[in-house]
Coordinates of C-alpha atoms in Angstrom, one line a residue:
M93 CA -25.2 -6.9 -19.6
L94 CA -25.7 -5.4 -16.3
E95 CA -25.5 -1.3 -16.0
I96 CA -22.9 -1.8 -13.2
Y97 CA -20.2 -3.1 -16.0
E98 CA -20.4 0.5 -17.2
M99 CA -19.7 2.1 -13.8
P100 CA -16.2 3.4 -13.0
G101 CA -16.9 2.4 -9.0
H102 CA -17.6 -1.3 -9.8
L103 CA -14.9 -1.4 -12.2
I104 CA -12.5 0.0 -9.7
R105 CA -13.9 -2.6 -6.9
R106 CA -13.3 -5.5 -9.3
L107 CA -9.8 -4.4 -10.1
N108 CA -9.3 -4.0 -6.4
Q109 CA -10.5 -7.7 -6.0
V110 CA -8.2 -8.9 -8.6
T111 CA -5.3 -6.9 -7.4
V112 CA -5.6 -8.2 -3.8
S113 CA -6.0 -11.9 -5.0
L114 CA -2.8 -11.5 -7.4
F115 CA -0.7 -10.1 -4.3
V116 CA -1.6 -12.8 -1.9
E117 CA -1.5 -15.6 -4.2
E118 CA 1.9 -14.7 -5.8
T119 CA 3.6 -13.5 -2.6
S120 CA 2.6 -16.6 -0.8
K121 CA 3.8 -18.9 -3.6
E122 CA 7.3 -17.1 -2.5
G123 CA 7.0 -17.7 0.9
F124 CA 5.5 -14.4 2.2
D125 CA 2.6 -13.7 4.4
L126 CA 1.8 -9.8 4.0
T127 CA -1.2 -8.1 2.8
P128 CA -1.2 -5.1 0.2
V129 CA -1.7 -2.7 3.3
Q130 CA 1.4 -4.5 5.3
Y131 CA 3.3 -4.0 2.1
A132 CA 2.3 -0.4 1.7
A133 CA 3.2 0.3 5.5
L134 CA 6.8 -1.1 4.9
I135 CA 7.1 0.7 2.2
A136 CA 6.2 4.0 3.9
I137 CA 8.6 3.2 7.0
N138 CA 11.4 2.1 4.7
S139 CA 11.0 5.4 3.2
M140 CA 10.7 7.5 6.1
P141 CA 12.3 5.6 9.0
G142 CA 10.9 6.9 12.2
L143 CA 7.4 7.7 11.2
D144 CA 4.6 7.0 14.1
Q145 CA 1.6 4.9 13.4
A146 CA -0.6 8.3 12.2
S147 CA 1.8 9.4 10.0
V148 CA 2.1 6.0 8.4
A149 CA -1.7 5.7 8.1
S150 CA -1.4 9.5 6.4
H151 CA 1.2 8.3 4.1
I152 CA -0.7 5.2 2.8
A153 CA -4.2 6.6 3.1
Y154 CA -5.5 4.0 5.7
D155 CA -7.6 4.4 8.4
R156 CA -5.9 5.7 11.7
V157 CA -7.8 3.5 13.9
T158 CA -7.2 0.3 12.0
I159 CA -3.4 1.0 11.2
G160 CA -2.7 0.1 14.8
G161 CA -3.6 -3.7 13.9
V162 CA -1.7 -3.8 10.7
I163 CA 1.6 -2.5 12.5
D164 CA 0.9 -4.7 15.4
R165 CA 1.0 -7.6 13.2
L166 CA 4.5 -6.3 11.5
V167 CA 5.9 -6.2 14.6
Q168 CA 5.0 -9.8 15.6
K169 CA 6.2 -10.8 12.3
E170 CA 9.4 -9.1 13.6
L171 CA 9.5 -6.7 10.2
V172 CA 9.1 -3.8 12.1
R173 CA 10.1 -2.5 15.7
R174 CA 8.7 0.3 17.9
E175 CA 11.0 2.9 19.6
T176 CA 10.1 5.3 22.2
N177 CA 10.1 8.9 20.7
P178 CA 12.5 10.9 22.9
N179 CA 10.5 14.2 22.3
D180 CA 7.1 12.5 23.3
R181 CA 7.2 9.2 25.5
R182 CA 3.7 8.4 24.6
A183 CA 4.6 8.2 20.7
R184 CA 6.4 5.3 19.2
R185 CA 8.6 5.7 16.1
L186 CA 8.6 2.6 13.5
Y187 CA 11.5 1.2 11.7
L188 CA 12.2 -1.7 9.5
T189 CA 14.1 -4.7 11.2
E190 CA 16.7 -6.3 9.4
G191 CA 14.0 -8.9 8.7
G192 CA 11.7 -6.2 7.3
T193 CA 14.5 -4.9 5.1
E194 CA 15.4 -8.1 3.5
T195 CA 11.7 -9.0 3.3
L196 CA 11.1 -5.7 1.2
Q197 CA 14.1 -6.4 -0.9
K198 CA 12.9 -9.6 -1.8
I199 CA 9.2 -9.0 -2.4
R200 CA 9.5 -5.6 -4.3
P201 CA 10.3 -7.1 -7.7
I202 CA 7.1 -9.7 -7.2
V203 CA 4.9 -6.7 -6.5
W204 CA 6.2 -4.7 -9.3
R205 CA 6.1 -7.9 -11.6
L206 CA 2.4 -8.2 -10.6
Q207 CA 1.6 -4.5 -11.8
E208 CA 2.8 -5.7 -15.1
E209 CA 0.5 -8.6 -15.2
L210 CA -2.4 -6.7 -13.9
L211 CA -1.8 -4.3 -16.7
A212 CA -0.9 -6.8 -19.5
G213 CA -4.0 -5.9 -21.5
L214 CA -2.6 -2.7 -22.2
E215 CA 0.1 -1.0 -24.5
H216 CA 2.9 0.6 -22.8
A217 CA 1.5 4.3 -23.5
E218 CA -2.0 2.9 -22.2
R219 CA -0.6 1.8 -19.1
E220 CA 1.0 5.1 -18.5
Q221 CA -2.1 6.8 -19.4
F222 CA -4.2 4.7 -17.3
V223 CA -2.1 5.2 -14.3
S224 CA -2.1 8.8 -14.7
L225 CA -5.7 8.8 -14.8
L226 CA -6.2 6.7 -11.7
R227 CA -4.0 9.2 -10.0
K228 CA -5.9 12.1 -11.3
V229 CA -9.1 10.7 -10.0
A230 CA -7.7 9.5 -6.8
E231 CA -6.4 13.1 -6.1
H232 CA -9.6 14.6 -7.1
A233 CA -11.4 12.2 -4.8
N234 CA -9.0 12.2 -1.7
E235 CA -10.9 14.5 0.6
K236 CA -14.2 12.5 0.2
S237 CA -12.2 9.3 1.7
R238 CA -12.8 8.2 4.9
A239 CA -8.9 8.2 5.1
P240 CA -7.5 10.7 2.9
L241 CA -3.9 10.7 1.7
R242 CA -2.0 13.6 3.5
V243 CA 1.0 13.7 1.3
D244 CA 1.9 15.6 -1.8
W245 CA 0.8 13.7 -4.8
Q246 CA 3.6 14.9 -6.6
Q247 CA 6.3 13.1 -4.6

């Protein structure tokens, strides 16, 4: 057995590969054309209407430079709209369109079902412990990231 099979970083990377693959495969079967990052951005915008791009990036721990392309694609798909911030004409506030709200309502149960599928090998208590430990590790390592999460982890 290769030593990498005992390394958390390698196992986390593999789990991310599986997660992205499942997300794209299952959501596209249902007619959706979204990436996990686009889904996260929709969740953030839905939860806090009027966020700007930099705030979306901070809330989903995504690079501020590349979030612009993510938002551009969501606007092109007519899931998000930009509005000028009356307090800062250079800034744009982000809101879900009707189509974005509808898409989020329909895709959310699919994504939650995928979470269950991803953790199917664990008992209920193990799932809770696993997610708790993942949050703890991610929170501890947050500042080492190129795109740290900039919100309270307890929310």
